[in-house]
Each structure stands twice: as structure tokens, then as C-alpha cells.
Short mmCIF file of C-alpha atoms and ligand atoms in Angstrom, two decimals:
data_model
loop_
_atom_site.label_atom_id
_atom_site.label_comp_id
_atom_site.label_asym_id
_atom_site.label_seq_id
_atom_site.Cartn_x
_atom_site.Cartn_y
_atom_site.Cartn_z
CA MET A 266 96.34 113.02 85.95
CA ASP A 267 94.05 114.08 88.76
CA HIS A 268 90.82 115.93 89.35
CA PHE A 269 92.17 119.03 91.10
CA LEU A 270 91.95 121.70 88.43
CA TYR A 271 91.24 125.42 88.24
CA ARG A 272 87.89 126.41 86.87
CA ASP A 273 86.61 130.01 86.79
CA GLY A 274 89.72 131.09 88.69
CA THR A 275 89.32 128.70 91.62
CA LEU A 276 90.82 125.31 92.36
CA ARG A 277 88.20 122.60 92.41
CA ALA A 278 88.20 119.05 93.60
CA GLU A 279 86.18 117.38 90.85
CA ASP A 280 83.16 119.75 90.69
CA VAL A 281 83.44 121.30 94.14
CA PRO A 282 85.28 124.61 94.67
CA VAL A 283 87.90 124.12 97.39
CA PRO A 284 86.94 127.33 99.30
CA GLU A 285 83.44 125.92 99.77
CA ILE A 286 84.88 122.93 101.60
CA ALA A 287 87.28 125.12 103.58
CA ALA A 288 84.34 127.23 104.74
CA ALA A 289 82.40 124.15 105.84
CA VAL A 290 85.22 122.17 107.44
CA GLY A 291 87.82 124.75 108.49
CA THR A 292 91.51 124.48 107.63
CA PRO A 293 93.76 122.60 107.41
CA PHE A 294 92.31 119.42 105.94
CA TYR A 295 93.06 116.59 103.53
CA LEU A 296 90.92 116.44 100.43
CA TYR A 297 90.57 113.38 98.21
CA SER A 298 88.98 112.74 94.82
CA THR A 299 86.92 109.59 94.32
CA ALA A 300 87.32 109.75 90.53
CA THR A 301 91.12 109.88 90.82
CA PHE A 302 91.26 106.91 93.18
CA ARG A 303 89.05 104.95 90.81
CA ARG A 304 91.06 105.95 87.77
CA HIS A 305 94.38 104.98 89.33
CA PHE A 306 93.13 101.61 90.50
CA ARG A 307 91.72 100.90 87.06
CA LEU A 308 95.05 101.80 85.41
CA PHE A 309 96.81 99.01 87.30
CA ASP A 310 93.97 96.57 86.82
CA GLU A 311 93.95 97.21 83.08
CA ALA A 312 97.75 97.13 82.84
CA LEU A 313 97.58 93.50 83.96
CA ALA A 314 94.52 92.55 81.90
CA GLY A 315 94.85 89.11 80.38
CA LEU A 316 97.06 87.89 83.22
CA ASP A 317 95.48 86.16 86.18
CA HIS A 318 96.05 88.95 88.70
CA LEU A 319 95.03 90.79 91.85
CA VAL A 320 95.87 94.41 92.67
CA CYS A 321 96.42 94.49 96.44
CA TYR A 322 96.35 98.16 97.41
CA ALA A 323 99.13 98.92 99.94
CA MET A 324 96.78 100.51 102.44
CA LYS A 325 99.60 102.01 104.50
CA ALA A 326 99.47 104.83 101.92
CA ASN A 327 95.97 105.85 102.96
CA SER A 328 93.82 103.61 105.12
CA ASN A 329 90.68 105.63 105.68
CA GLN A 330 87.64 103.34 105.74
CA ALA A 331 85.92 105.26 102.95
CA ILE A 332 88.95 104.88 100.68
CA LEU A 333 89.24 101.17 101.43
CA LYS A 334 85.55 100.66 100.74
CA LEU A 335 85.68 102.48 97.44
CA LEU A 336 88.65 100.40 96.27
CA ALA A 337 87.29 97.14 97.67
CA GLU A 338 84.09 97.69 95.70
CA MET A 339 86.19 97.85 92.54
CA GLY A 340 87.66 94.44 93.36
CA ALA A 341 90.88 95.53 95.05
CA GLY A 342 92.72 93.28 97.43
CA MET A 343 94.74 94.78 100.29
CA ASP A 344 98.35 94.56 101.37
CA VAL A 345 98.38 94.93 105.16
CA VAL A 346 101.33 95.26 107.52
CA SER A 347 99.77 95.17 110.98
CA GLY A 348 96.86 93.83 112.97
CA GLY A 349 95.38 97.32 112.81
CA GLU A 350 95.50 97.37 109.03
CA TYR A 351 94.04 93.86 108.88
CA ALA A 352 91.18 94.99 111.11
CA ARG A 353 90.61 98.08 108.98
CA ALA A 354 90.55 96.02 105.78
CA LYS A 355 88.03 93.58 107.25
CA ALA A 356 85.92 96.45 108.62
CA ALA A 357 85.77 97.93 105.11
CA GLY A 358 84.39 94.63 103.80
CA VAL A 359 87.51 93.17 102.18
CA PRO A 360 87.30 89.37 102.27
CA GLY A 361 90.24 87.52 103.84
CA GLU A 362 91.04 85.78 100.57
CA ARG A 363 91.93 89.18 99.10
CA ILE A 364 94.29 90.24 101.93
CA VAL A 365 98.05 89.66 101.88
CA PHE A 366 100.04 90.23 105.07
CA SER A 367 103.52 91.79 104.69
CA GLY A 368 105.99 93.15 107.25
CA VAL A 369 109.17 92.11 109.05
CA GLY A 370 107.75 92.00 112.57
CA LYS A 371 104.39 90.24 112.57
CA THR A 372 103.54 89.21 116.10
CA ARG A 373 101.87 85.91 116.96
CA GLU A 374 98.71 87.82 117.93
CA GLU A 375 98.62 89.47 114.51
CA MET A 376 99.22 86.18 112.72
CA ARG A 377 96.49 84.50 114.78
CA MET A 378 94.07 87.27 113.93
CA ALA A 379 94.69 86.77 110.20
CA LEU A 380 94.50 82.98 110.41
CA GLU A 381 91.19 83.21 112.23
CA GLY A 382 89.72 85.91 109.98
CA GLY A 383 91.01 84.47 106.70
CA ILE A 384 94.06 85.40 104.70
CA ARG A 385 95.24 85.01 101.12
CA GLN A 386 98.89 84.67 102.10
CA PHE A 387 101.53 85.72 104.58
CA ASN A 388 104.59 87.25 102.98
CA VAL A 389 107.16 85.71 105.29
CA GLU A 390 110.27 87.81 105.83
CA SER A 391 112.56 85.64 107.98
CA GLU A 392 113.19 82.11 109.18
CA PRO A 393 112.19 82.89 112.80
CA GLU A 394 108.90 84.27 111.45
CA LEU A 395 108.42 81.11 109.39
CA GLU A 396 108.93 78.96 112.49
CA ALA A 397 106.55 81.07 114.58
CA LEU A 398 103.85 80.95 111.90
CA ASN A 399 104.26 77.20 111.49
CA ASP A 400 104.00 76.59 115.26
CA LEU A 401 100.92 78.74 115.52
CA ALA A 402 99.16 77.19 112.53
CA VAL A 403 99.90 73.68 113.80
CA THR A 404 98.37 74.51 117.20
CA MET A 405 95.34 75.93 115.45
CA GLY A 406 95.08 72.85 113.21
CA LEU A 407 95.50 74.99 110.09
CA LYS A 408 97.85 75.42 107.17
CA ALA A 409 99.00 78.99 106.64
CA PRO A 410 99.40 79.98 102.97
CA ILE A 411 102.79 81.63 102.47
CA ALA A 412 105.04 83.36 100.00
CA ILE A 413 108.60 84.05 101.06
CA ARG A 414 109.77 87.59 100.57
CA VAL A 415 113.14 87.47 98.91
CA ASN A 416 115.64 90.28 99.01
CA PRO A 417 117.08 90.40 95.49
CA ASP A 418 119.93 92.80 96.34
CA VAL A 419 118.90 95.36 93.74
CA ASP A 420 119.42 99.10 94.06
CA ALA A 421 116.00 100.73 93.69
CA LYS A 422 117.63 104.16 93.15
CA THR A 423 115.25 105.92 95.48
CA HIS A 424 115.53 107.78 98.81
CA ALA A 425 117.60 105.70 101.27
CA LYS A 426 114.78 105.67 103.84
CA ILE A 427 112.38 103.94 101.45
CA ALA A 428 114.72 101.55 99.59
CA THR A 429 114.15 97.97 100.72
CA GLY A 430 115.75 95.65 98.16
CA LYS A 431 119.47 95.89 98.99
CA ALA A 432 121.18 93.17 100.99
CA GLU A 433 121.85 95.61 103.84
CA ASN A 434 118.11 96.40 104.30
CA LYS A 435 116.09 94.62 106.97
CA PHE A 436 113.59 93.20 104.51
CA GLY A 437 113.15 89.69 103.19
CA ILE A 438 115.39 86.64 103.01
CA PRO A 439 118.59 86.90 100.94
CA ILE A 440 117.76 85.44 97.54
CA SER A 441 120.86 83.26 97.83
CA ARG A 442 119.26 81.47 100.81
CA ALA A 443 115.84 81.19 99.27
CA ARG A 444 116.09 77.58 98.03
CA ALA A 445 117.17 76.33 101.44
CA VAL A 446 114.34 78.20 103.14
CA TYR A 447 111.73 76.89 100.69
CA ASP A 448 112.98 73.36 101.37
CA ARG A 449 112.58 73.97 105.10
CA ALA A 450 109.10 75.39 104.62
CA ALA A 451 108.07 72.40 102.49
CA GLY A 452 108.80 70.14 105.44
CA MET A 453 106.59 72.11 107.83
CA ALA A 454 103.10 70.84 108.60
CA GLY A 455 101.60 74.26 109.30
CA VAL A 456 102.47 76.14 106.12
CA GLU A 457 101.59 75.81 102.48
CA ILE A 458 103.88 77.37 99.89
CA THR A 459 101.97 79.38 97.30
CA GLY A 460 104.65 81.52 95.71
CA ILE A 461 107.35 84.18 95.93
CA ASP A 462 107.16 87.79 97.13
CA VAL A 463 109.45 90.73 96.37
CA HIS A 464 109.28 94.48 97.03
CA ILE A 465 112.37 96.59 96.40
CA GLY A 466 111.34 100.07 97.48
CA SER A 467 109.04 103.01 96.99
CA GLN A 468 108.90 106.02 94.65
CA LEU A 469 110.86 104.26 91.89
CA THR A 470 111.08 106.48 88.83
CA ASP A 471 112.87 104.02 86.58
CA LEU A 472 111.75 100.54 85.48
CA GLU A 473 115.26 99.10 85.39
CA PRO A 474 115.47 98.05 89.07
CA PHE A 475 112.08 96.35 88.70
CA ARG A 476 113.39 94.49 85.65
CA GLN A 477 116.49 93.30 87.51
CA ALA A 478 114.44 92.14 90.49
CA TYR A 479 111.79 90.41 88.38
CA LEU A 480 114.38 88.55 86.30
CA LYS A 481 115.90 87.24 89.52
CA VAL A 482 112.41 86.15 90.63
CA LYS A 483 111.97 84.40 87.30
CA ASP A 484 115.19 82.40 87.75
CA LEU A 485 114.20 81.56 91.28
CA THR A 486 110.75 80.39 90.16
CA ARG A 487 112.35 77.95 87.74
CA GLN A 488 114.82 76.68 90.34
CA LEU A 489 112.16 76.23 92.99
CA ARG A 490 109.89 74.41 90.57
CA ALA A 491 112.79 72.15 89.65
CA ASP A 492 113.24 71.53 93.39
CA GLY A 493 109.64 70.33 93.45
CA HIS A 494 107.86 73.37 94.90
CA ASP A 495 104.50 74.51 93.63
CA ILE A 496 105.17 78.16 92.76
CA ARG A 497 101.86 79.40 91.40
CA ARG A 498 101.74 82.98 92.59
CA LEU A 499 104.16 85.91 92.35
CA ASP A 500 103.68 88.98 94.55
CA LEU A 501 105.70 91.75 92.93
CA GLY A 502 105.26 94.43 95.61
CA GLY A 503 104.55 98.09 94.98
CA GLY A 504 106.83 101.03 94.46
CA LEU A 505 105.95 102.68 91.16
CA GLY A 506 106.68 106.40 91.60
CA ILE A 507 104.54 109.42 90.89
CA PRO A 508 105.36 112.89 89.52
CA TYR A 509 105.69 115.18 92.55
CA GLN A 510 106.95 118.08 90.45
CA ARG A 511 104.48 118.75 87.73
CA GLY A 512 106.03 119.30 84.37
CA ASN A 513 109.49 118.21 85.53
CA GLU A 514 109.07 114.52 86.15
CA ALA A 515 107.62 111.73 84.07
CA PRO A 516 107.96 108.41 85.87
CA PRO A 517 106.92 105.27 83.99
CA LEU A 518 103.19 104.70 83.65
CA PRO A 519 101.28 101.68 84.98
CA THR A 520 100.86 100.47 81.38
CA GLU A 521 104.64 100.41 80.92
CA TYR A 522 105.05 98.70 84.28
CA GLY A 523 102.40 96.14 83.27
CA ALA A 524 104.23 95.52 79.98
CA LEU A 525 107.46 94.90 81.92
CA ILE A 526 105.70 92.35 84.13
CA ARG A 527 104.30 90.58 81.09
CA GLU A 528 107.68 90.60 79.39
CA THR A 529 109.69 89.34 82.35
CA LEU A 530 107.25 86.99 84.05
CA GLY A 531 104.26 86.57 81.76
CA ASP A 532 105.22 83.12 80.49
CA LEU A 533 105.50 81.41 83.88
CA GLY A 534 101.79 80.73 84.20
CA CYS A 535 101.73 82.36 87.64
CA GLU A 536 99.00 84.42 89.18
CA ILE A 537 100.40 87.97 89.57
CA GLU A 538 99.84 90.18 92.61
CA ILE A 539 101.03 93.76 92.87
CA GLU A 540 100.92 96.08 95.89
CA PRO A 541 100.78 99.68 94.68
CA GLY A 542 100.05 102.34 97.29
CA ARG A 543 101.48 105.71 96.37
CA LEU A 544 100.43 105.70 92.73
CA ILE A 545 96.82 104.97 93.64
CA ALA A 546 96.53 107.46 96.51
CA GLY A 547 99.24 110.11 96.06
CA ASN A 548 97.79 112.33 93.39
CA ALA A 549 94.25 111.55 94.50
CA GLY A 550 94.69 113.92 97.44
CA ILE A 551 95.77 117.41 98.42
CA MET A 552 96.23 119.12 101.76
CA VAL A 553 94.51 122.48 102.03
CA SER A 554 95.91 125.12 104.40
CA ARG A 555 95.46 128.80 105.06
CA VAL A 556 98.26 131.34 105.19
CA ILE A 557 98.39 132.76 108.73
CA TYR A 558 101.14 135.32 108.22
CA VAL A 559 103.58 136.48 105.61
CA LYS A 560 106.70 137.28 107.57
CA GLU A 561 109.67 139.21 106.24
CA GLY A 562 112.86 137.62 107.60
CA GLU A 563 116.41 138.69 107.02
CA GLY A 564 116.63 138.32 103.26
CA ARG A 565 113.82 135.74 103.27
CA LYS A 566 110.07 135.73 103.10
CA PHE A 567 108.27 133.17 105.20
CA LEU A 568 104.83 131.95 104.30
CA ILE A 569 103.50 130.68 107.62
CA VAL A 570 100.62 128.28 107.03
CA ASP A 571 98.24 126.61 109.47
CA SER A 572 99.40 123.05 108.74
CA GLY A 573 102.66 121.71 110.07
CA MET A 574 105.12 118.85 109.90
CA ASN A 575 102.81 116.92 112.21
CA ASP A 576 100.14 116.99 109.48
CA LEU A 577 102.40 116.22 106.50
CA ILE A 578 105.79 114.92 107.53
CA ARG A 579 107.21 113.95 104.14
CA PRO A 580 109.25 117.13 103.51
CA ALA A 581 110.83 116.97 106.98
CA MET A 582 111.43 113.24 106.84
CA TYR A 583 112.51 112.59 103.25
CA GLU A 584 113.30 116.08 101.93
CA ALA A 585 110.27 115.41 99.76
CA HIS A 586 108.95 117.97 97.32
CA HIS A 587 105.25 118.81 97.22
CA ASP A 588 103.96 121.36 94.75
CA ILE A 589 102.22 124.18 96.66
CA VAL A 590 99.67 126.16 94.70
CA PRO A 591 97.28 128.97 95.56
CA VAL A 592 93.62 127.99 95.59
CA GLN A 593 92.74 131.22 93.74
CA GLU A 594 94.27 130.94 90.29
CA PRO A 595 96.98 133.56 89.84
CA ALA A 596 96.62 136.04 86.99
CA PRO A 597 98.60 134.87 83.97
CA GLY A 598 102.09 136.36 83.83
CA ILE A 599 101.98 137.76 87.37
CA ALA A 600 105.45 138.40 88.86
CA ARG A 601 106.36 135.58 91.21
CA LYS A 602 107.98 135.82 94.64
CA THR A 603 110.20 133.44 96.54
CA TYR A 604 108.96 132.05 99.84
CA ASP A 605 110.02 129.62 102.50
CA VAL A 606 106.79 127.80 103.26
CA VAL A 607 106.71 126.82 106.94
CA GLY A 608 104.29 125.55 109.56
CA PRO A 609 103.62 126.68 113.13
CA VAL A 610 105.45 123.80 114.86
CA CYS A 611 108.37 124.80 117.05
CA GLU A 612 111.13 123.18 115.02
CA THR A 613 113.17 124.42 112.10
CA GLY A 614 112.42 121.06 110.46
CA ASP A 615 108.84 122.26 110.14
CA THR A 616 109.63 123.62 106.70
CA PHE A 617 107.64 122.45 103.69
CA ALA A 618 109.71 124.23 101.05
CA ARG A 619 112.62 126.64 100.80
CA ASP A 620 113.02 129.29 98.12
CA ARG A 621 109.77 128.26 96.49
CA SER A 622 108.69 130.45 93.61
CA MET A 623 105.00 131.31 94.00
CA PRO A 624 102.59 134.05 93.00
CA PRO A 625 102.35 136.79 95.66
CA MET A 626 100.45 135.49 98.68
CA ARG A 627 98.63 137.25 101.50
CA ALA A 628 97.48 136.29 104.96
CA GLY A 629 94.13 134.50 104.72
CA ASP A 630 94.83 132.96 101.30
CA LEU A 631 94.24 129.25 100.83
CA VAL A 632 97.00 127.03 99.47
CA ALA A 633 96.96 123.42 98.32
CA PHE A 634 99.81 120.97 98.83
CA ARG A 635 99.58 118.59 95.92
CA SER A 636 100.32 114.85 95.83
CA ALA A 637 99.40 114.51 99.50
CA GLY A 638 96.94 111.60 99.26
CA ALA A 639 99.58 108.95 100.05
CA TYR A 640 101.64 108.89 103.25
CA GLY A 641 100.01 112.13 104.36
CA ALA A 642 97.14 111.68 106.81
CA VAL A 643 98.37 108.22 107.78
CA MET A 644 101.71 109.58 108.99
CA ALA A 645 100.24 112.54 110.86
CA SER A 646 100.61 113.02 114.60
CA GLU A 647 99.31 115.39 117.24
CA TYR A 648 102.75 116.81 118.02
CA ASN A 649 102.48 120.27 119.60
CA SER A 650 98.96 119.17 120.63
CA ARG A 651 97.60 119.93 117.21
CA PRO A 652 94.56 117.66 116.69
CA LEU A 653 94.67 115.38 113.63
CA ILE A 654 93.29 117.26 110.68
CA PRO A 655 90.10 116.05 109.00
CA GLU A 656 89.84 114.10 105.77
CA VAL A 657 87.24 114.98 103.16
CA LEU A 658 86.21 112.96 100.10
CA VAL A 659 84.71 114.55 97.00
CA ASN A 660 82.58 112.69 94.50
CA GLY A 661 81.37 114.79 91.57
CA ASP A 662 79.55 117.72 93.10
CA GLN A 663 79.24 116.25 96.60
CA PHE A 664 81.65 116.01 99.46
CA ALA A 665 81.73 114.30 102.85
CA VAL A 666 83.95 114.45 105.90
CA ILE A 667 85.40 110.93 106.13
CA ARG A 668 87.35 111.58 109.33
CA ALA A 669 86.33 114.39 111.61
CA ARG A 670 88.65 116.80 113.37
CA PRO A 671 88.78 115.91 117.07
CA SER A 672 87.96 118.70 119.49
CA TYR A 673 90.56 119.76 122.04
CA ASP A 674 88.49 117.97 124.69
CA GLU A 675 88.47 114.74 122.70
CA MET A 676 92.21 114.98 122.30
CA ILE A 677 92.80 115.68 125.99
CA ASN A 678 90.31 113.10 127.25
CA ARG A 679 92.31 110.24 125.76
CA ASP A 680 94.82 110.83 128.55
CA ARG A 681 94.16 109.28 131.97
CA ILE A 682 95.25 110.71 135.30
CA PRO A 683 96.20 107.99 137.79
CA GLU A 684 94.34 107.91 141.12
CA TRP A 685 97.51 108.70 143.02
CA LEU A 686 97.88 112.11 141.40
N1 LLP B 802 104.45 96.66 99.57
C1 LLP B 802 105.30 96.71 100.60
C2 LLP B 802 105.76 95.47 101.21
C3 LLP B 802 105.73 97.97 101.09
O1 LLP B 802 106.59 98.01 102.10
C4 LLP B 802 105.27 99.16 100.47
C5 LLP B 802 105.69 100.47 100.95
C6 LLP B 802 104.36 99.03 99.40
C7 LLP B 802 103.98 97.77 98.97
C8 LLP B 802 103.79 100.23 98.70
O2 LLP B 802 104.75 100.97 98.03
P1 LLP B 802 104.28 102.21 97.12
O3 LLP B 802 103.54 101.64 95.92
O4 LLP B 802 103.41 103.06 97.93
O5 LLP B 802 105.54 102.86 96.74
N2 LLP B 802 106.34 106.85 103.91
C9 LLP B 802 107.15 106.82 102.70
C10 LLP B 802 106.87 105.59 101.87
C11 LLP B 802 107.09 104.30 102.61
C12 LLP B 802 106.79 103.07 101.80
C13 LLP B 802 106.82 101.85 102.62
N3 LLP B 802 106.46 100.63 101.96
C14 LLP B 802 106.91 108.10 101.92
O6 LLP B 802 106.16 108.95 102.36
O7 LLP B 802 107.52 108.29 100.86
#
């Protein structure tokens, strides 16, 4: 559920008509709903009620300061994967003890930053990383809290580019090596074992792979405890999918996911962490664009809009589907047409949808790309020298620009011309 609904024939974000924002901000832009963000965070928090738990929002999905602040105020922790994300989380007021640090390639500088600023735990993804972290912590006279990310060799049944839990993926330590690595870690002066971490992929639409992974984590917890390790925390990653095609998809709900966690791991007495990103942010945002031209091709109709693959790369990168709806509600029963929805970027890959059935559209009309709140703005670039598009947050009947559109001058002035030119 989200808060982008038609009322009186016009799409609104909560109580604000979308055209009002388009007039004030210009198109294209990202538009987020505070109420939806809050609702989605609460769903996870409530799904784990009764268990000692922390929902660490995977901020890679959407890391705008305003979004982080609104979630942090609700008690969210953060899952960060870079020094930049750590800095953003701290800037938004998230205390170090609520930040977990994931990622296969943490540099020493990034690890130092987190050790100095405070960290709940590092999710360690390899033995060389473990050694580097230990060395660093010893020199700093600290003990770094760690979980080891295990790769359970489970097929997440999602797009190959976002599956992470198979043995051939670059993530984590093979679960078969885990006991040996925990033994090594236990002998290191600079690290303190707190638990186990696992994350098998993103946009999972079936609970079964989670079940398989979590049962493996359960076995491992018992083995490691028998080996004498203090396993008190389980970080179960993110990955719960969202419906991108309204009416056609019904992925499991956070309550069902929470029930699975309880059922598989609830009796271990561990503190549970989860790292959802997409489900919190995805349907809390849309991208609003204007149709520039309707072009009749050979046997095809192209809807050329003013946003491109640089603004929302998911269709080009993952063949992802985003529902595209007109901002003015179409008359009921109106005959639909078939469009290829494309952007202005000079690549055929700049295609948002092919053969998409839509109500008749005209130049100047506004359209909304749904489910664009996660992995939208954060993956944007200025390719074709198209400045990053603004982000706007609605709250009831008010809205605010939470990241402004840079001017052409601002974009150009980031470049430097060397003296010798
Ligand atoms: N934890 C870890 C360690 C992750 O790598 C990820 C996502 C998450 C949590 C959050 O997963 P989520 O709940 O959002 O599924 N750009 C791609 C998605 C990449 C996901 C990367 N890791 C897309 O647009 O589909």
C-alpha cells in the first residue's frame, strides 16, 4: 500500500496534487511520501515485536538525509556499505551503536572511520578483511565488534545481478568454512565476535530461500556455540521483494516474513537484526516526468519523456518493470494504446517499457513511474550532462524539496581545468 492515489481525477502524493509540485519544481523529479516510509518501517518493526530486534534500514536504497532522519527518529538502525553511507547516517543523527557495516571491500580508512565514530558491528565478508580489521583495531587499542557474513549457497530465485547467496557470488565466507574462521577470529585480540550475518539477495518474492538460509544459520549457531563462541546476535540481511506490477504480484508480507524468522530462529535467544531497503523505500516513491513528444515510428508509438536511464536505471540494468501511469486519471473504459516509453538519452537502452498498454497520451502530459523510491535517485548519474533530478518529500498537505536540482553552472563548475590548458 502507498499514498499515491487518484482523487478528483488527479494523482496525489498524500494530500498534495502532483501537478502542483510539478509546477513548483519542474520535471522530472522524485517524489516521496513520509506516511508510506513510516508505515513500511513500522510493518517490519511490528513483524518482529516480542523478539529483541533492530531494523537496520539498508540505506543504499535511498540515502537522502531527510529520509534517514525520518527513519532514525522512529528508532531505525542503518546498514551502511561505504564511508560515504556511514557519514550520511551519522550526519542524520543515527548513533554508532545502531549502524552495521556491510560490504565486501571495506577499506582501512572506512573501517577506521567507523571504529572512531562508533559502530554496532562489522559484517566481515572475508578472511583478509578480518585480518585487516584486527590489525587496525589492535593499533587503535580497540576491539571491533563483528559478525561474519556466511554464504549459505542458497538460490534466492531473483535476478542474477542481485542474487548474492550462491557459492559462486562474491559475498560472504562459504558456510562450510565458517567454523574455522570463527575459531581464527576468537584468537584475535582486536575483534569481538557478536554473531552471524547472512544476506542472500534482493527482490525475493518467495519465502522458501529465506527459510533454507535461516535454517542453515540456525545449525551454524548451535555448532558455533558448541565450539564455545558467544553467538548472541543474528543479522538476517534484507531482500524482501515488493509488487512492481500492481494487481499481478503478491510477494510475501513483512508479517509473514516475521513469522518465518520467529519459526526458524525464534528459540535461539538471539537478538535479531534485519536490513530491509527496497520494501521500506520502493513504493514510498514515484518519479514524475512530462511527455515531450509522441512519436509515430514504423509500427510503433514512442512516448518520449523528459527523464532518462540516467535518472532511473533499473529498466536498462535489470529489465525491471515499473508501472507508468498518467497523472490525470483516465476516463473509465477509455480505449488504451500501446507505447514504447523512452527517454531522451542517446542509447537504445534508454527504454523504460516496450509495448506498454496505456491510456492515450499527449505531449505535455505528466506521467508517474511507480515503485521508484528504492534504487532510483541513488543510482542516478549525469550521463548526457543531464543534472541530477530533484527529490521532493510530501507530508500530509505540505511538501519540501529535499535535494535541489543543480543548475548547469553548478554541474559544470565541478570540473577543473588544469593550468597548462
Ligand atoms: N543488506 C545487504 C548486505 C545488501 O547487499 C542489500 C542490498 C540489502 C541489505 C537490502 O536489500 P533489499 O531489502 O533492498 O532487497 N540496485 C538493485 C538492488 C541491489 C541490492 C543490493 N543489496 C535494484 O535496483 O534492484
